[in-house]
XYZ file of C-alpha atoms in Angstrom:
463
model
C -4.199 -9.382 37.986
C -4.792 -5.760 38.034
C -6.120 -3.025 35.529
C -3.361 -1.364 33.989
C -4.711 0.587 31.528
C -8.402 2.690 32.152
C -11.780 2.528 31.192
C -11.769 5.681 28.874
C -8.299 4.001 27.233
C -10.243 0.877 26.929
C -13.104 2.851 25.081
C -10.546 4.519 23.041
C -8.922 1.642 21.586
C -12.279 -0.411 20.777
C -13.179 2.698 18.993
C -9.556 2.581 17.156
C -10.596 -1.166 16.498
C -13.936 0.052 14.792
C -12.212 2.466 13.031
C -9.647 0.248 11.767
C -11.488 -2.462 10.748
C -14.180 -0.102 8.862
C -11.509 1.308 6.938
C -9.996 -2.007 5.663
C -13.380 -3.810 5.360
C -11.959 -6.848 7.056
C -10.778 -8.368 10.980
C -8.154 -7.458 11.789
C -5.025 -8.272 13.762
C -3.603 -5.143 15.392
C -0.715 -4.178 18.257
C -0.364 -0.949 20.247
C 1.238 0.753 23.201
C 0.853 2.915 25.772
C 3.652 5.915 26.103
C 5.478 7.390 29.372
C 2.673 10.331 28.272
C 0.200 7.744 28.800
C -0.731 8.446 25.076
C -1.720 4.891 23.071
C -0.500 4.385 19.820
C -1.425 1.855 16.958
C 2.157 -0.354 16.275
C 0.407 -2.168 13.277
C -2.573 -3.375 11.765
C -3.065 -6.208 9.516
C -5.859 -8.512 7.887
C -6.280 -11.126 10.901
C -5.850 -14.663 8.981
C -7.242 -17.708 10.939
C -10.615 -16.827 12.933
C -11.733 -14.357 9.806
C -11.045 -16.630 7.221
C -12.983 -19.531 9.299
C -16.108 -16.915 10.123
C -15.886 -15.871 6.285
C -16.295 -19.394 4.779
C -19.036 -20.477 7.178
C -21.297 -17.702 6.094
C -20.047 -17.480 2.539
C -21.293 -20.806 2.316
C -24.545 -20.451 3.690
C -25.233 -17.512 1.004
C -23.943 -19.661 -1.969
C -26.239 -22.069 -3.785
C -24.482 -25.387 -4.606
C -25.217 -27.137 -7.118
C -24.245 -31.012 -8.531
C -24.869 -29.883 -12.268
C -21.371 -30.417 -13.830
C -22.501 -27.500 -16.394
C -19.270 -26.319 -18.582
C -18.768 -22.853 -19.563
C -15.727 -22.372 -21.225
C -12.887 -24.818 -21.507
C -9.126 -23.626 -22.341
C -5.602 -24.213 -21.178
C -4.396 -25.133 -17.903
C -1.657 -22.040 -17.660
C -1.581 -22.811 -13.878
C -3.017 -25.559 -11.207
C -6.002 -25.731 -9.022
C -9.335 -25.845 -7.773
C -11.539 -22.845 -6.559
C -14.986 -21.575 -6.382
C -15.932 -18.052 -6.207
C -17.594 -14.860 -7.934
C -16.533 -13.697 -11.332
C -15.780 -9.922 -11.855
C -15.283 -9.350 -15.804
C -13.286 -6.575 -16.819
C -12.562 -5.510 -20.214
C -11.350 -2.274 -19.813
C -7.794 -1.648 -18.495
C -9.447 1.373 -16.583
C -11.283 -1.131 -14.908
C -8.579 -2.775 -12.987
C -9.030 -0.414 -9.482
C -12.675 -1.489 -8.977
C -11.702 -5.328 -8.757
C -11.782 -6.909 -5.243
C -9.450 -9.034 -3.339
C -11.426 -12.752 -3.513
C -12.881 -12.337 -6.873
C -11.860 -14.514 -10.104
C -10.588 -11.973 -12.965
C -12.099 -12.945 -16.067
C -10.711 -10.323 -18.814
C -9.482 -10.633 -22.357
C -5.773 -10.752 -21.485
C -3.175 -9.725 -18.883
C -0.219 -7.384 -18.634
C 2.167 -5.618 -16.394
C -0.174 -3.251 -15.577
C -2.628 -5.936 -14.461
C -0.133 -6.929 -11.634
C -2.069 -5.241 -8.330
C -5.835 -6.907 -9.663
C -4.012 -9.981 -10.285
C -2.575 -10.572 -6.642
C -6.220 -9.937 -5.528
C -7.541 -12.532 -7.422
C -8.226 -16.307 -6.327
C -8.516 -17.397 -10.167
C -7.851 -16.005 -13.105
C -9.594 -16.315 -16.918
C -8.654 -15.354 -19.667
C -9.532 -15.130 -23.474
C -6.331 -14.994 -25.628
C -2.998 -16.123 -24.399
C -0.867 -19.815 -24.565
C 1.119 -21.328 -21.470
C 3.637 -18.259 -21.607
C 1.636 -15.768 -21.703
C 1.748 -12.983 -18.965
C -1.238 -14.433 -16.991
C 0.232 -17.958 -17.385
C 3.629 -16.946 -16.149
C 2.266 -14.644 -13.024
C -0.210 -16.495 -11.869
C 1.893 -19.796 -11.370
C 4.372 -17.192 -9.192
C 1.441 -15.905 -7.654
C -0.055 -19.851 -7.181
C -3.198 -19.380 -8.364
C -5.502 -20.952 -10.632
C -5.328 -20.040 -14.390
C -6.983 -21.024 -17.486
C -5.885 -18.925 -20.471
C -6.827 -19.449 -23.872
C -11.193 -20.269 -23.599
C -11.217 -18.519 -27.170
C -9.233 -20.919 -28.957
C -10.558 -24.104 -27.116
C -14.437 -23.337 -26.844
C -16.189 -19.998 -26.216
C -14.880 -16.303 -25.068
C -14.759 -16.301 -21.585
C -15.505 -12.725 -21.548
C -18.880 -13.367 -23.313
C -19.691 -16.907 -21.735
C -19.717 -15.450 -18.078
C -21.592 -12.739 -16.642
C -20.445 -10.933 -13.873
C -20.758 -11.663 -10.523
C -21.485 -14.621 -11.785
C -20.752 -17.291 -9.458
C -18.218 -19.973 -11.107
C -16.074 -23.067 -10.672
C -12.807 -23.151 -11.764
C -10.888 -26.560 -12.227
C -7.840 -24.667 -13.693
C -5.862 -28.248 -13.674
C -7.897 -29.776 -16.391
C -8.709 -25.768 -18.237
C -12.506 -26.277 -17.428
C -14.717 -23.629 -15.860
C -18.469 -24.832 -14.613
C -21.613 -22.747 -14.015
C -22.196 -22.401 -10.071
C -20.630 -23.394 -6.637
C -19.854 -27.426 -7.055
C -20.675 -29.344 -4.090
C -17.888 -31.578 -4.488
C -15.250 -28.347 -4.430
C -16.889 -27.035 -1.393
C -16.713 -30.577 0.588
C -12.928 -31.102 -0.140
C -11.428 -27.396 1.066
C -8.353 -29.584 0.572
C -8.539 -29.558 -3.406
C -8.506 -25.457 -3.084
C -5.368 -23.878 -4.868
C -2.739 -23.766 -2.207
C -0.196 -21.122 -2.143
C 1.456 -22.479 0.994
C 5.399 -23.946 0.924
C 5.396 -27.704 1.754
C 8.570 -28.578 3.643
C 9.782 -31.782 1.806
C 13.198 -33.740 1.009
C 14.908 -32.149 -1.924
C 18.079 -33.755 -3.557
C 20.959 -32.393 -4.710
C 21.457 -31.616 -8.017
C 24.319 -31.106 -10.095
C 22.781 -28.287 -11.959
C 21.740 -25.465 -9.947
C 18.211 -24.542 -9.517
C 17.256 -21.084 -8.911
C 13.906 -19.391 -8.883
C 11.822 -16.969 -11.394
C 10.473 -13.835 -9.034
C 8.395 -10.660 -9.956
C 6.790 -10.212 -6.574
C 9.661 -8.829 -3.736
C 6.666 -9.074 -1.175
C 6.800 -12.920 -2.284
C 10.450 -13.592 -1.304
C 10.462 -14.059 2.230
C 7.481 -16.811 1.486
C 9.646 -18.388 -1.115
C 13.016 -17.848 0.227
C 13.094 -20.909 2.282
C 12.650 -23.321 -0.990
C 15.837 -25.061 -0.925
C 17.253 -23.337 -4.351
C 20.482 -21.982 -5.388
C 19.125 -18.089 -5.481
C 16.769 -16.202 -8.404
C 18.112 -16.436 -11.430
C 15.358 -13.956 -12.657
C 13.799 -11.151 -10.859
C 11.839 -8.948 -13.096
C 12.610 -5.322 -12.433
C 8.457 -4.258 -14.111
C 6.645 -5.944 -11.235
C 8.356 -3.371 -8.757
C 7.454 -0.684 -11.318
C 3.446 -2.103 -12.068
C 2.747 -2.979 -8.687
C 4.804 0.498 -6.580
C 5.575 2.836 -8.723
C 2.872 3.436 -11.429
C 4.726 6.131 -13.602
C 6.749 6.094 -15.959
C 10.539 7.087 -14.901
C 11.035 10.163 -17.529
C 7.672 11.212 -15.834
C 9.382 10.984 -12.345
C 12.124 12.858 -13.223
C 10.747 16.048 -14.795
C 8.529 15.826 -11.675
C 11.700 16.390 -9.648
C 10.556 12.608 -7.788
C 14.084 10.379 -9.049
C 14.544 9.494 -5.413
C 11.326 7.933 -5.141
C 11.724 5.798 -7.851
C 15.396 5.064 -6.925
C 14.145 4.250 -3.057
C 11.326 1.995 -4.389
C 13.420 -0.016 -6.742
C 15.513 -0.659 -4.076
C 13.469 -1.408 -1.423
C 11.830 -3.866 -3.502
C 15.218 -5.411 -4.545
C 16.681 -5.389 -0.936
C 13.732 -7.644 0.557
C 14.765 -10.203 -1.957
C 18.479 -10.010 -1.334
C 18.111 -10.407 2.219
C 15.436 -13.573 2.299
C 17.635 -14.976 -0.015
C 21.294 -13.999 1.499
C 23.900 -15.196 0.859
C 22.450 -16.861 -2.122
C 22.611 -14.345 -5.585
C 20.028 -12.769 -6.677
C 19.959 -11.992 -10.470
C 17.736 -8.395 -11.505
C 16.655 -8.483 -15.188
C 17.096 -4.942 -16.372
C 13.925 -3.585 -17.382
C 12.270 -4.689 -20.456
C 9.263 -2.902 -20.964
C 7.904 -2.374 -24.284
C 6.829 0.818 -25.602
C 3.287 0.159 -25.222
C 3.863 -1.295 -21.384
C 5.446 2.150 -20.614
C 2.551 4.246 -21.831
C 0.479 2.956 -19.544
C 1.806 3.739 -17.165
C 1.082 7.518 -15.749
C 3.243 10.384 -18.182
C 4.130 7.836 -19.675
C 2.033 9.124 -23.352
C 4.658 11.794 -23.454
C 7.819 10.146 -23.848
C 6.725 6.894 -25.908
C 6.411 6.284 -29.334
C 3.388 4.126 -31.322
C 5.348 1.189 -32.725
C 3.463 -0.759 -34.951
C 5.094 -4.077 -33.604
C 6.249 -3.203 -29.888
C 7.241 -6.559 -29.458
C 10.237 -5.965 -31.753
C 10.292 -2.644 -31.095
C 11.940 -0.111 -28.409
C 13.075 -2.279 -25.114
C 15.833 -3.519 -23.446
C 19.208 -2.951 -24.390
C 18.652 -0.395 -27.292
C 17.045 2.397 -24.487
C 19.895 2.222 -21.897
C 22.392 4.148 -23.948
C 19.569 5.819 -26.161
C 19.863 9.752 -24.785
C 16.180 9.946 -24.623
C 16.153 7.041 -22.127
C 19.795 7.207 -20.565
C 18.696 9.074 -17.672
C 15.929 6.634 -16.328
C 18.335 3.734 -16.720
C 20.368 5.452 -14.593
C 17.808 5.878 -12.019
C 17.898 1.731 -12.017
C 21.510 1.756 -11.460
C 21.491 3.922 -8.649
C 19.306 1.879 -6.833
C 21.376 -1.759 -7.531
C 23.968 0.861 -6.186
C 21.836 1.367 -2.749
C 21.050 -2.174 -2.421
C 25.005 -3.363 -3.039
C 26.605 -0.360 -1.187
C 24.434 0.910 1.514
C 22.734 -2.005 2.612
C 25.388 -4.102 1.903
C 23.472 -7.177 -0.151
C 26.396 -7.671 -2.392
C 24.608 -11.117 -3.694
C 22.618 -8.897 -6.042
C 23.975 -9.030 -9.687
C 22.000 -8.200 -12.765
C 21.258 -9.223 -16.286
C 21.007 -7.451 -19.091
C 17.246 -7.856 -21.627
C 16.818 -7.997 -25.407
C 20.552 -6.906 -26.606
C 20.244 -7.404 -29.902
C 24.009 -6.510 -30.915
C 27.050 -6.775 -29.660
C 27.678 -2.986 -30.010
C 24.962 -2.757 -27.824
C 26.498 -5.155 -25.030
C 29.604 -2.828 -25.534
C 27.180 0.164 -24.996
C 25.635 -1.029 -21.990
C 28.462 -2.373 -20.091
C 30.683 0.806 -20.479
C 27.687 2.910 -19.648
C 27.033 0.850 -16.429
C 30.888 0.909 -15.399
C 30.743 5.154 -15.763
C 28.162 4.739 -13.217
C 30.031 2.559 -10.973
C 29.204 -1.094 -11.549
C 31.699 -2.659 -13.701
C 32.129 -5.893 -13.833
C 34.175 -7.541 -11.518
C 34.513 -11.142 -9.466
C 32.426 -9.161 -7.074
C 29.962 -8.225 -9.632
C 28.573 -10.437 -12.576
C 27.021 -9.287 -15.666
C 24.602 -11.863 -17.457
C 22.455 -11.749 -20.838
C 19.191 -12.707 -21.728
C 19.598 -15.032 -24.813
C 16.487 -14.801 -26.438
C 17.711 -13.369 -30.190
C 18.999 -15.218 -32.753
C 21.891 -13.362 -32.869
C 22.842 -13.745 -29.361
C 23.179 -17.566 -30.245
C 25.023 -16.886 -33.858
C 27.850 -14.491 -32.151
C 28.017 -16.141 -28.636
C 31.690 -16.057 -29.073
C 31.702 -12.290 -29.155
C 29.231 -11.715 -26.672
C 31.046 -13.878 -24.737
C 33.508 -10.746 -24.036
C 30.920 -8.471 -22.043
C 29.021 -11.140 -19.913
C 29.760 -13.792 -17.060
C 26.920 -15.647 -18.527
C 23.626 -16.500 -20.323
C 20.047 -16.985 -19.444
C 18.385 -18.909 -22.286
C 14.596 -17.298 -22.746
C 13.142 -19.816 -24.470
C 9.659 -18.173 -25.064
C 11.250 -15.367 -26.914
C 13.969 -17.385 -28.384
C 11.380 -19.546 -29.920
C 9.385 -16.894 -30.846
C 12.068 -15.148 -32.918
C 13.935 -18.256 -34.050
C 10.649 -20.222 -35.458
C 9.004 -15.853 -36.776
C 5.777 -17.094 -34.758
C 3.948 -15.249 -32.202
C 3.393 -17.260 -28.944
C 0.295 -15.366 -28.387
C -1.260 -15.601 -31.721
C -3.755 -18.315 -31.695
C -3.865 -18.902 -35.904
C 0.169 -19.967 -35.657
C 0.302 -21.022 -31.972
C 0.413 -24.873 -33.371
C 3.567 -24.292 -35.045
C 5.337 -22.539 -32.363
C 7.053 -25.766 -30.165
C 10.238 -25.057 -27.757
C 11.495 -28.664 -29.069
C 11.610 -28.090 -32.400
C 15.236 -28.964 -33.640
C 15.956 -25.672 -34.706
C 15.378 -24.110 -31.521
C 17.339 -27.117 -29.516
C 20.425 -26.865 -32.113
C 20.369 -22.988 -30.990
C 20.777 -23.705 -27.312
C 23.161 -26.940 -28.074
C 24.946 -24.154 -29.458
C 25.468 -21.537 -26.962
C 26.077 -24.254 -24.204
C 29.061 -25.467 -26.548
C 30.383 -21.629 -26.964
C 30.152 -20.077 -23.817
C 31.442 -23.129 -21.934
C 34.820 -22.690 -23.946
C 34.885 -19.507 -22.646
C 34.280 -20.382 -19.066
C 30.710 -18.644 -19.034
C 27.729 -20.325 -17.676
C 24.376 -20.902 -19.249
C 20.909 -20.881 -17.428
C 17.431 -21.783 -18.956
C 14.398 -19.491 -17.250
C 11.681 -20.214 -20.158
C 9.069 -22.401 -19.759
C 9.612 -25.400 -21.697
C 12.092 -27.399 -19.567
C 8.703 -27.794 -16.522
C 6.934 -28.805 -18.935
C 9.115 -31.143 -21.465
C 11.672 -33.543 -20.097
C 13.207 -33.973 -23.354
C-alpha cells in the first residue's frame, strides 16, 4: 500500500505513454521496469485491443451517416466471406501501396505479392480483374477477410464505380458492394467478418488435412486448428511482407545473412506452433515480373513476354545466374532444421517442368546438405502436364506430390484463370483435368509416394 516508484518516475512514464501512443497513432498496451539503477525501461508496446476497439466504434459511429438505401455499386465474385462497413481507399498505382491505412477497404485493379503488407491492413478487399484463385481470392481467405474480386466482369469497374474515401458496404458473401454505412450491418456487429478460431468438434478423417499458410505471424493463431500440419507454406509472403529485395540484390550488397535470418525466422515460428506436426515450405516461385518489383530487383530480371510460363521455380535453382540465391533459401531450412532443431520442416519443390530438372534440383540441394532422407522429405508441386504424363519417373526424386489444381487446370485446359474472355471454359472438373489427377494417384501410389491436393477446387466442389 505504499509508493514504490516517485513522482518524477511517474511523470516520466506518462510522458513515455504520450510518446508512445503518438508515434503509433493508436492505445496502447505497454509493460516496463524499473532497474537496480533505478533507470525505467519500456519491455513492450503493443496496439491495446479491447477498451480501444470499444472507444473506436462508439465514436466511429457517431461520425458515420447510416443509411437504409440498399444502393448497389458494383457486384462480382464472392472470393472470400463476410460482412463489413468502412471507408474505401482506391489505389491504382503499385507505388501507392505505403500510403494505405490499417482499417480501410482496398479497392485496386488487382493484387500481388507485393500487395501483401496493404492487404493485412485491410478489413475488405475489391477488386477489378481476378476469378476465385486469384491472388486476392487466395490471401484474403488466409487473411479472413472479406473479398469480392471480379466487379469488371459481373457489373461495373470497381475502381471507377467508387470514389475514395468513399464510405461503402461490403457483403463479400453474396459479391455485392452498397453505397454508404447500412444500418442493418452496423446493428448486427455479429455479421462482421470474423477472423477469430472457433473451438468446435472435429472428426477424424482418414485423409489427412493440413493447412495452406503464407503469413508465419498467422501460425500461432492457426496452429491450434486440429490439422495434420501445412502442407503449403509459401516461401514469397516472408519475402513481400520482410524482406522487400530481391536476393541477387542482397547479396552484392554483402546482406545474405539478413535474408538467410529472415527466412528463417519466419519459417521457425511456424515449425514451432505447429511441432511436432510437418510443416511443408514451397520453394520459391516467383515469376520474373514478381521479382522486379521488388527493390534491385530491375537488374537481374528479364522482360518475359508471358512470365507466367516463363522463368520460376525449378528452372532458376540450378540456373548459375540464380544458384546463389537459392542457396541463400537452403541455408536457412538449414538454420531452422539444425540450429533450432524443428526437424518437422520439409520442403517442396515449384514448377519442375522436367525430370532433368528434379535431377538438377535434388543433387544441388544434397551438395548443400539436405538430401533426402527418412528424416527429410522432398515433395513436388504437380501442376504441369508433364508432371502427370511421367509420374513414374518423377516418382524417383520425390516422397510425394501436391496436386495444384489452379495451375494444373490452367496448363492442362491452355486457359488463363485470370482472363475474364476464357474464364467460362476454365472448370477444375472437367474430365480431362480429373483423368490427370486419377492418374497420378494411380502412379505414385505404386510407388509408395503420397499425393496431396492444395488447389482450390476440392472447398468448393464435392465431386
Amino acid at each position: 500500500r505504499t509508493q514504490v516508484i516517485t513522482d518524477e518516475q511517474l511523470a516520466e512514464l506518462a510522458g513515455y505513454a504520450r510518446a508512445i501512443e503518438k508515434h503509433y497513432g493508436c492505445y496502447m498496451d505497454m509493460e516496463w521496469a524499473v532497474d537496480h539503477k533505478n533507470r525505467i525501461w519500456i519491455l513492450q508496446a503493443r496496439p491495446e485491443t479491447v477498451w480501444s476497439r470499444r472507444n473506436k466504434d462508439t465514436k466511429e459511429e457517431k461520425k458515420v451517416n447510416i443509411t437504409t438505401d440498399h444502393k448497389v455499386l458494383v457486384k462480382g465474385l464472392p472470393a472470400s466471406p463476410g460482412l463489413v462497413a468502412g471507408k474505401v481507399h482506391v489505389i491504382t498505382n503499385p507505388e501507392d501501396i505505403e500510403k494505405f491505412k490499417k482499417g480501410e477497404i482496398l479497392v485496386t485493379p488487382m493484387t500481388s505479392p507485393d500487395w501483401v503488407p496493404a492487404m493485412k491492413k485491410a478489413v475488405a478487399i475489391i477488386t477489378d480483374a481476378g476469378g476465385m484463385t486469384c491472388h486476392a481470392s487466395i490471401v484474403s481467405r488466409e487473411l479472413g477477410i472479406p473479398c469480392v474480386v471480379g466487379t469488371k466482369s459481373r457489373s461495373h469497374e470497381a475502381t471507377k464505380s467508387i470514389k475514395d474515401g468513399q464510405m461503402i458496404t461490403v457483403d463479400a458473401t453474396n459479391g455485392i458492394v452498397y453505397d454508404g454505412v447500412l444500418e442493418d450491418i452496423v446493428k448486427k456487429p455479429e455479421a462482421q467478418a470474423s477472423t477469430g478460431v472457433a473451438a468446435e468438434y472435429v472428426p477424424v478423417t482418414g485423409t489427412k488435412i493440413y493447412m495452406n499458410l503464407g503469413d508465419p505471424d498467422l501460425a500461432q493463431k492457426y496452429g491450434v486448428l486440429p490439422c495434420d500440419g501445412i502442407g503449403l507454406m509459401r516461401e514469397e509472403f516472408i519475402w513481400t511482407t520482410f524482406i522487400h529485395e530481391h536476393p541477387l540484390h542482397l547479396i552484392e550488397t554483402g546482406r545474405s545473412d539478413f535474408a538467410v535470418n529472415t527466412l528463417a525466422e519466419g519459417m521457425r515460428k511456424v515449425c514451432q506452433a505447429l511441432a511436432p506436426r510437418q510443416v511443408v515450405v514451397r520453394l520459391s516461385d516467383f515469376k520474373s515480373s514478381e521479382y522486379r518489383d521488388l527493390k534491385g530487383g530491375d537488374k537481374y530480371e528479364p522482360h518475359e513476354s508471358s512470365a507466367l510460363l516463363g522463368w520460376r521455380g525449378a528452372s532458376r535453382y540450378y540456373d548459375p545466374k540464380y544458384t546463389p540465391a537459392f542457396k541463400l533459401e537452403l541455408e536457412a531450412i538449414k538454420k531452422v532444421r539444425n540450429e533450432f532443431g524443428f526437424k518437422n520442416l520439409q520442403v517442396m519443390i515449384p514448377f519442375c517442368r522436367t525430370v532433368e530438372e528434379a535431377e538438377l534440383v535434388t543433387n544441388l540441394m544434397a551438395q548443400e546438405g539436405l538430401a533426402r532422407s527418412k528424416d527429410f522429405k522432398v515433395w513436388l508441386m504437380a501442376e504441369i502436364p508433364s508432371n502427370i504424363i511421367l509420374a513414374d519417373q518423377f516418382n524417383k526424386y520425390v516422397d510425394g506430390y501436391s496436386i495444384g489444381s489452379n495451375d494444373l487446370t490452367m496448363l492442362v485446359l491452355g486457359c488463363d484463370r485470370d482472363n475474364e474472355t476464357v474464364q467460362h471454359i476454365y472448370d477444375e472438373r472437367n474430365l480431362a483435368v480429373r483423368r490427370a489427377i486419377h492418374h497420378l494417384i494411380e502412379v505414385a501410389h505404386k510407388d509408395g509416394k503420397t499425393v496431396s491436393i492444395c488447389g482450390q477446387a476440392p472447398s468448393v466442389y464435392p465431386e
